Amino acid sequence: MTGGAGPAHRVYLDYNASAPLRPAARAAMTDVLAQSGNASSVHEEGRAARAVIERARADIAALLGAEPRAVVFTSGATEAANDLLSPSLGDVGGCADTLLVGASEHPCVIAGHRFAPDRVRVIPVDAAGRIDLDALAAALETIPGRALLALQAANNETGVIQPVAEAARLVHARGGLVACDAVQWAGRGDCRLETLAVDALFISSHKLGGPKGAGAIAFARAGLHIGQPLIRGGGQERGARGGTENTLAIVGFGAAAREAAATMETEYIRLARLRERLEERLRAELPELAIFGGKVARLPNTSAFALSDLTAETLLMALDMAGMAVSSGSACSSGKVRASHVLEAMGVEPALARGALRISFGWASSESDVDRFCETFQKTVRDIRARRASLAART
Ligand code: PLP
């Protein structure tokens, strides 16, 4: 891996699970490590902590096209989703009555959180992984009360990009609200609230190259509020999230967001080329490789694919021993390889889905990482198939 982000003998291609810490984030955190103040204190040390938090808030607000005062820090995207997906989310139009979620959402969204199970409707995705807008329009006609749609900007397993603004138009036309999981899109594409046309969105620090343990919610306008914040306490974050702010993680998050924003356009092109190189090289030797979501717009850094005769479990172990850190579907299920609900929602045959691997790269990835992965993957497949053939010949 290049960029000093890990041991030289390893190739880390699992950025969608967690990106390596950017040097800029590390440096910013090192600078505040020795600070002792609590950002709520009025003395000089407290004001210093407040200042670095507000600087980070401004950087994140700029990335998301939000007013700094409309950004709420959380411990990550999971907490943000738990907070946001609540019937108490509302504005002058009232609160949300029914939650609509895309079938390929991350588990932290699909759980539905504080909505009663009978107030959660799952909207199907098509074979390419994109939300079915006709099904969404039909659901909006029939559900009771005001809708809250939770839709991700891009999928963590396949990289498929959702038509968020189109979906939002349908929901808004019926008076509903839209909350967007922009975790995988933030820092990779334009994730401003206005572009996505959503009421609120949330992101996670460690997917951007910041530290783990920080995330943010951004609201599109004043008046939108969570009536019953999940974490209540000392009134921090304007009452939206109690508890002393995690200054260190927030500062690293802000620095990562700043750098991601500054390099986004050039990185988009560089990463898309890397993905093209990866898929072309793999397909040259393995034309039978199935690439999920390969015909629609995807994140530039993500490729999910499978061979129908090899399980992800077998491949992951062999690749790990050969120095390659990759993933089978979502990291939240890693350690235990289970069928992906995303691929299932796309109608992928279970036998093929069991073989799904996800490669995701980012700021420190290079052509040589991709080339080493391709060579290792192809050799691994050849070896496993040869072993199987020789076993079969003996029996
Ligand atoms: N949403 C998406 C699309 C993700 O990929 C993830 C993490 O994998 C999350 C939400 C949860 O993020 P966090 O680790 O900050 O809780």
Short mmCIF file of C-alpha atoms in Angstrom, two decimals, residues 42-336:
data_model
loop_
_atom_site.label_atom_id
_atom_site.label_comp_id
_atom_site.label_asym_id
_atom_site.label_seq_id
_atom_site.Cartn_x
_atom_site.Cartn_y
_atom_site.Cartn_z
CA VAL A 42 -15.89 29.27 29.55
CA HIS A 43 -12.19 29.49 30.46
CA GLU A 44 -9.39 29.73 27.93
CA GLU A 45 -8.86 25.96 27.71
CA GLY A 46 -12.58 25.43 27.13
CA ARG A 47 -12.66 28.13 24.48
CA ALA A 48 -9.70 26.50 22.72
CA ALA A 49 -11.58 23.19 22.55
CA ARG A 50 -14.70 25.00 21.32
CA ALA A 51 -12.67 26.76 18.61
CA VAL A 52 -11.27 23.54 17.10
CA ILE A 53 -14.70 21.89 17.17
CA GLU A 54 -16.28 24.86 15.41
CA ARG A 55 -13.51 24.86 12.80
CA ALA A 56 -14.30 21.19 12.09
CA ARG A 57 -18.01 21.96 11.99
CA ALA A 58 -17.38 24.64 9.38
CA ASP A 59 -15.33 22.22 7.24
CA ILE A 60 -18.02 19.57 7.38
CA ALA A 61 -20.75 22.12 6.72
CA ALA A 62 -18.83 23.25 3.62
CA LEU A 63 -18.58 19.65 2.35
CA LEU A 64 -22.32 19.16 2.84
CA GLY A 65 -23.49 22.60 1.73
CA ALA A 66 -25.04 23.23 5.14
CA GLU A 67 -25.06 26.09 7.60
CA PRO A 68 -22.54 25.24 10.34
CA ARG A 69 -25.29 25.63 12.95
CA ALA A 70 -27.29 22.93 11.12
CA VAL A 71 -24.54 20.31 11.64
CA VAL A 72 -24.80 17.97 14.65
CA PHE A 73 -21.87 15.78 15.65
CA THR A 74 -22.56 12.17 16.60
CA SER A 75 -20.41 9.11 17.31
CA GLY A 76 -20.84 7.89 13.73
CA ALA A 77 -23.39 7.15 11.05
CA THR A 78 -25.15 4.41 13.01
CA GLU A 79 -25.95 6.81 15.82
CA ALA A 80 -26.97 9.46 13.29
CA ALA A 81 -29.42 7.04 11.65
CA ASN A 82 -30.81 6.02 15.04
CA ASP A 83 -31.38 9.64 15.84
CA LEU A 84 -32.79 10.78 12.53
CA LEU A 85 -35.10 7.87 11.75
CA SER A 86 -37.66 8.81 14.33
CA PRO A 87 -41.34 9.70 14.14
CA SER A 88 -40.33 12.81 16.08
CA LEU A 89 -38.38 14.17 13.08
CA GLY A 90 -40.37 17.07 11.81
CA ASP A 91 -40.78 20.69 10.81
CA VAL A 92 -43.67 23.07 10.35
CA GLY A 93 -45.39 20.38 8.24
CA GLY A 94 -45.53 18.08 11.28
CA CYS A 95 -43.74 14.88 12.17
CA ALA A 96 -43.13 11.69 10.19
CA ASP A 97 -45.71 8.89 10.39
CA THR A 98 -44.30 6.20 8.10
CA LEU A 99 -40.72 5.32 7.27
CA LEU A 100 -39.91 4.22 3.73
CA VAL A 101 -36.52 2.57 3.25
CA GLY A 102 -34.78 1.29 0.16
CA ALA A 103 -34.24 -2.48 0.19
CA SER A 104 -30.48 -2.13 -0.22
CA GLU A 105 -29.95 0.30 2.67
CA HIS A 106 -27.24 -0.29 5.24
CA PRO A 107 -28.43 -2.33 8.26
CA CYS A 108 -28.24 0.81 10.42
CA VAL A 109 -31.05 2.28 8.29
CA ILE A 110 -33.08 -0.75 7.33
CA ALA A 111 -33.59 -1.52 11.04
CA GLY A 112 -36.16 1.29 11.02
CA HIS A 113 -35.17 2.40 14.50
CA ARG A 114 -37.83 4.29 16.40
CA PHE A 115 -40.67 3.59 13.98
CA ALA A 116 -43.01 0.77 14.96
CA PRO A 117 -42.47 -2.21 12.60
CA ASP A 118 -45.89 -1.71 11.02
CA ARG A 119 -44.87 1.86 10.15
CA VAL A 120 -41.84 0.80 8.11
CA ARG A 121 -42.19 -0.02 4.39
CA VAL A 122 -39.33 -1.40 2.34
CA ILE A 123 -39.18 -0.12 -1.25
CA PRO A 124 -37.67 -2.64 -3.71
CA VAL A 125 -34.63 -2.03 -5.86
CA ASP A 126 -34.25 -3.18 -9.48
CA ALA A 127 -31.76 -5.76 -10.77
CA ALA A 128 -29.11 -3.04 -11.03
CA GLY A 129 -29.62 -2.08 -7.38
CA ARG A 130 -31.44 1.21 -7.89
CA ILE A 131 -34.59 2.08 -5.98
CA ASP A 132 -37.78 1.36 -7.93
CA LEU A 133 -39.25 4.85 -8.33
CA ASP A 134 -42.64 3.49 -9.49
CA ALA A 135 -42.89 1.40 -6.33
CA LEU A 136 -41.94 4.46 -4.29
CA ALA A 137 -44.63 6.55 -5.99
CA ALA A 138 -47.19 3.79 -5.39
CA ALA A 139 -46.22 3.51 -1.70
CA LEU A 140 -46.55 7.26 -1.27
CA GLU A 141 -50.17 7.00 -2.49
CA THR A 142 -51.15 4.38 0.05
CA ILE A 143 -49.21 4.89 3.28
CA PRO A 144 -50.87 6.48 6.26
CA GLY A 145 -49.78 10.03 7.14
CA ARG A 146 -46.54 11.80 6.34
CA ALA A 147 -43.64 9.84 4.83
CA LEU A 148 -39.98 9.92 5.77
CA LEU A 149 -37.87 8.32 3.05
CA ALA A 150 -34.43 7.02 4.08
CA LEU A 151 -32.35 6.50 0.97
CA GLN A 152 -28.60 6.11 0.63
CA ALA A 153 -26.64 8.13 -1.89
CA ALA A 154 -24.44 5.15 -2.80
CA ASN A 155 -24.38 1.54 -1.72
CA ASN A 156 -21.53 0.34 0.45
CA GLU A 157 -21.44 -3.16 -1.08
CA THR A 158 -21.87 -2.51 -4.81
CA GLY A 159 -21.16 1.22 -5.05
CA VAL A 160 -24.44 1.69 -6.99
CA ILE A 161 -25.52 5.33 -6.90
CA GLN A 162 -29.17 6.01 -6.09
CA PRO A 163 -31.36 8.58 -7.89
CA VAL A 164 -31.76 10.47 -4.63
CA ALA A 165 -32.90 13.80 -6.08
CA GLU A 166 -35.56 12.09 -8.24
CA ALA A 167 -36.84 10.08 -5.29
CA ALA A 168 -36.83 13.22 -3.14
CA ARG A 169 -38.97 15.07 -5.69
CA LEU A 170 -41.62 12.36 -5.46
CA VAL A 171 -41.60 12.42 -1.66
CA HIS A 172 -41.65 16.21 -1.41
CA ALA A 173 -44.56 16.41 -3.85
CA ARG A 174 -46.55 14.42 -1.28
CA GLY A 175 -45.39 16.58 1.63
CA GLY A 176 -42.89 14.07 3.00
CA LEU A 177 -39.31 14.31 4.23
CA VAL A 178 -36.12 12.69 2.96
CA ALA A 179 -33.06 11.65 4.99
CA CYS A 180 -30.04 10.50 3.03
CA ASP A 181 -27.29 8.12 4.15
CA ALA A 182 -24.42 9.86 2.36
CA VAL A 183 -21.72 7.82 4.13
CA GLN A 184 -20.15 6.32 1.01
CA TRP A 185 -20.75 9.30 -1.27
CA ALA A 186 -19.31 11.99 0.99
CA GLY A 187 -15.90 13.08 -0.19
CA ARG A 188 -16.30 11.05 -3.39
CA GLY A 189 -19.00 13.04 -5.13
CA ASP A 190 -21.12 16.16 -4.69
CA CYS A 191 -22.98 15.47 -1.47
CA ARG A 192 -24.38 18.89 -0.80
CA LEU A 193 -27.89 18.91 0.61
CA GLU A 194 -29.11 21.06 -2.26
CA THR A 195 -27.72 18.76 -4.98
CA LEU A 196 -29.21 15.70 -3.35
CA ALA A 197 -32.40 17.71 -2.68
CA VAL A 198 -32.83 16.10 0.75
CA ASP A 199 -33.97 17.47 4.08
CA ALA A 200 -31.22 15.89 6.10
CA LEU A 201 -28.22 13.68 5.55
CA PHE A 202 -25.60 11.94 7.61
CA ILE A 203 -21.99 10.92 7.12
CA SER A 204 -19.24 9.06 8.96
CA SER A 205 -15.68 10.19 9.66
CA HIS A 206 -13.82 6.93 9.18
CA LYS A 207 -15.10 6.40 5.63
CA LEU A 208 -13.50 9.71 4.63
CA GLY A 209 -10.09 8.99 6.12
CA GLY A 210 -10.89 10.49 9.50
CA PRO A 211 -10.82 8.58 12.80
CA LYS A 212 -13.51 6.14 13.86
CA GLY A 213 -16.04 7.37 16.40
CA ALA A 214 -17.33 10.56 14.77
CA GLY A 215 -20.16 11.28 12.41
CA ALA A 216 -22.47 14.13 11.56
CA ILE A 217 -26.06 14.93 10.70
CA ALA A 218 -26.72 17.98 8.53
CA PHE A 219 -30.15 19.58 8.21
CA ALA A 220 -31.14 21.50 5.09
CA ARG A 221 -32.95 24.28 6.88
CA ALA A 222 -33.83 25.81 10.20
CA GLY A 223 -36.97 24.39 11.74
CA LEU A 224 -36.15 20.77 10.97
CA HIS A 225 -35.59 19.04 14.25
CA ILE A 226 -35.46 15.76 16.09
CA GLY A 227 -38.19 16.12 18.69
CA GLN A 228 -36.74 13.40 20.89
CA PRO A 229 -32.95 13.25 20.63
CA LEU A 230 -31.55 9.81 21.29
CA ILE A 231 -28.87 11.04 23.69
CA ARG A 232 -29.99 13.64 26.16
CA GLY A 233 -27.83 15.26 28.77
CA GLY A 234 -26.06 18.54 29.16
CA GLY A 235 -27.62 20.25 26.16
CA GLN A 236 -24.54 19.96 23.92
CA GLU A 237 -24.98 20.30 20.15
CA ARG A 238 -27.83 22.78 20.75
CA GLY A 239 -29.68 20.11 22.67
CA ALA A 240 -29.59 17.65 19.76
CA ARG A 241 -26.95 15.36 21.28
CA GLY A 242 -25.94 15.35 24.91
CA GLY A 243 -22.49 14.43 26.17
CA THR A 244 -19.09 16.10 26.09
CA GLU A 245 -17.96 16.40 22.49
CA ASN A 246 -15.27 13.99 21.29
CA THR A 247 -12.90 16.82 20.42
CA LEU A 248 -10.10 14.62 19.13
CA ALA A 249 -12.24 12.62 16.72
CA ILE A 250 -14.18 15.69 15.58
CA VAL A 251 -10.95 17.53 14.76
CA GLY A 252 -9.64 14.57 12.73
CA PHE A 253 -13.02 14.29 11.01
CA GLY A 254 -12.92 17.97 10.04
CA ALA A 255 -9.39 17.70 8.64
CA ALA A 256 -10.33 14.61 6.62
CA ALA A 257 -13.44 16.32 5.27
CA ARG A 258 -11.41 19.37 4.27
CA GLU A 259 -8.86 17.30 2.39
CA ALA A 260 -11.50 15.08 0.78
CA ALA A 261 -13.35 18.17 -0.46
CA ALA A 262 -10.17 19.73 -1.85
CA THR A 263 -9.14 16.61 -3.80
CA MET A 264 -12.59 15.26 -4.74
CA GLU A 265 -12.63 16.06 -8.44
CA THR A 266 -9.16 14.75 -9.26
CA GLU A 267 -9.64 11.75 -7.00
CA TYR A 268 -12.91 10.84 -8.70
CA ILE A 269 -11.13 10.54 -12.03
CA ARG A 270 -8.09 8.74 -10.60
CA LEU A 271 -10.20 6.21 -8.70
CA ALA A 272 -12.51 5.56 -11.65
CA ARG A 273 -9.41 4.73 -13.73
CA LEU A 274 -8.18 2.36 -11.05
CA ARG A 275 -11.53 0.58 -11.02
CA GLU A 276 -11.53 0.31 -14.81
CA ARG A 277 -8.03 -1.13 -14.70
CA LEU A 278 -9.05 -3.64 -12.03
CA GLU A 279 -12.17 -4.86 -13.84
CA GLU A 280 -10.48 -5.02 -17.26
CA ARG A 281 -7.56 -7.01 -15.90
CA LEU A 282 -9.77 -9.42 -13.96
CA ARG A 283 -12.09 -10.00 -16.90
CA ALA A 284 -9.21 -10.58 -19.31
CA GLU A 285 -8.42 -13.83 -17.50
CA LEU A 286 -11.83 -14.54 -15.99
CA PRO A 287 -14.47 -13.47 -18.53
CA GLU A 288 -17.12 -15.34 -16.54
CA LEU A 289 -16.74 -12.86 -13.64
CA ALA A 290 -20.10 -11.25 -12.72
CA ILE A 291 -19.80 -7.58 -11.74
CA PHE A 292 -22.71 -6.36 -9.62
CA GLY A 293 -24.27 -3.06 -10.67
CA GLY A 294 -21.72 -2.96 -13.49
CA LYS A 295 -24.10 -1.38 -16.00
CA VAL A 296 -25.17 1.62 -13.91
CA ALA A 297 -23.45 4.56 -12.24
CA ARG A 298 -21.33 3.41 -9.33
CA LEU A 299 -18.88 4.88 -6.87
CA PRO A 300 -15.55 5.29 -8.65
CA ASN A 301 -13.74 3.33 -5.93
CA THR A 302 -15.94 0.24 -5.61
CA SER A 303 -16.15 -3.04 -7.48
CA ALA A 304 -18.22 -6.01 -6.30
CA PHE A 305 -17.99 -9.25 -8.24
CA ALA A 306 -18.28 -13.02 -7.99
CA LEU A 307 -17.41 -16.31 -9.63
CA SER A 308 -20.23 -18.81 -9.28
CA ASP A 309 -17.94 -21.75 -8.39
CA LEU A 310 -16.05 -20.06 -5.52
CA THR A 311 -17.39 -18.83 -2.18
CA ALA A 312 -16.32 -15.52 -0.73
CA GLU A 313 -15.27 -17.27 2.48
CA THR A 314 -12.71 -19.43 0.67
CA LEU A 315 -11.42 -16.52 -1.37
CA LEU A 316 -11.23 -14.08 1.56
CA MET A 317 -9.11 -16.44 3.63
CA ALA A 318 -6.73 -17.24 0.78
CA LEU A 319 -6.43 -13.57 -0.19
CA ASP A 320 -5.83 -12.49 3.40
CA MET A 321 -3.00 -15.01 3.73
CA ALA A 322 -1.57 -13.61 0.50
CA GLY A 323 -1.59 -10.08 1.97
CA MET A 324 -4.82 -8.70 0.49
CA ALA A 325 -7.39 -7.02 2.74
CA VAL A 326 -10.71 -7.08 0.89
CA SER A 327 -14.27 -7.72 1.94
CA SER A 328 -17.26 -9.86 1.20
CA GLY A 329 -20.17 -7.47 1.12
CA SER A 330 -20.58 -5.21 4.10
CA ALA A 331 -17.93 -5.00 6.83
CA CYS A 332 -20.60 -5.14 9.49
CA SER A 333 -21.03 -8.79 8.60
CA SER A 334 -17.32 -9.53 8.38
CA GLY A 335 -15.90 -12.28 10.52
CA LYS A 336 -19.08 -14.11 9.59
#
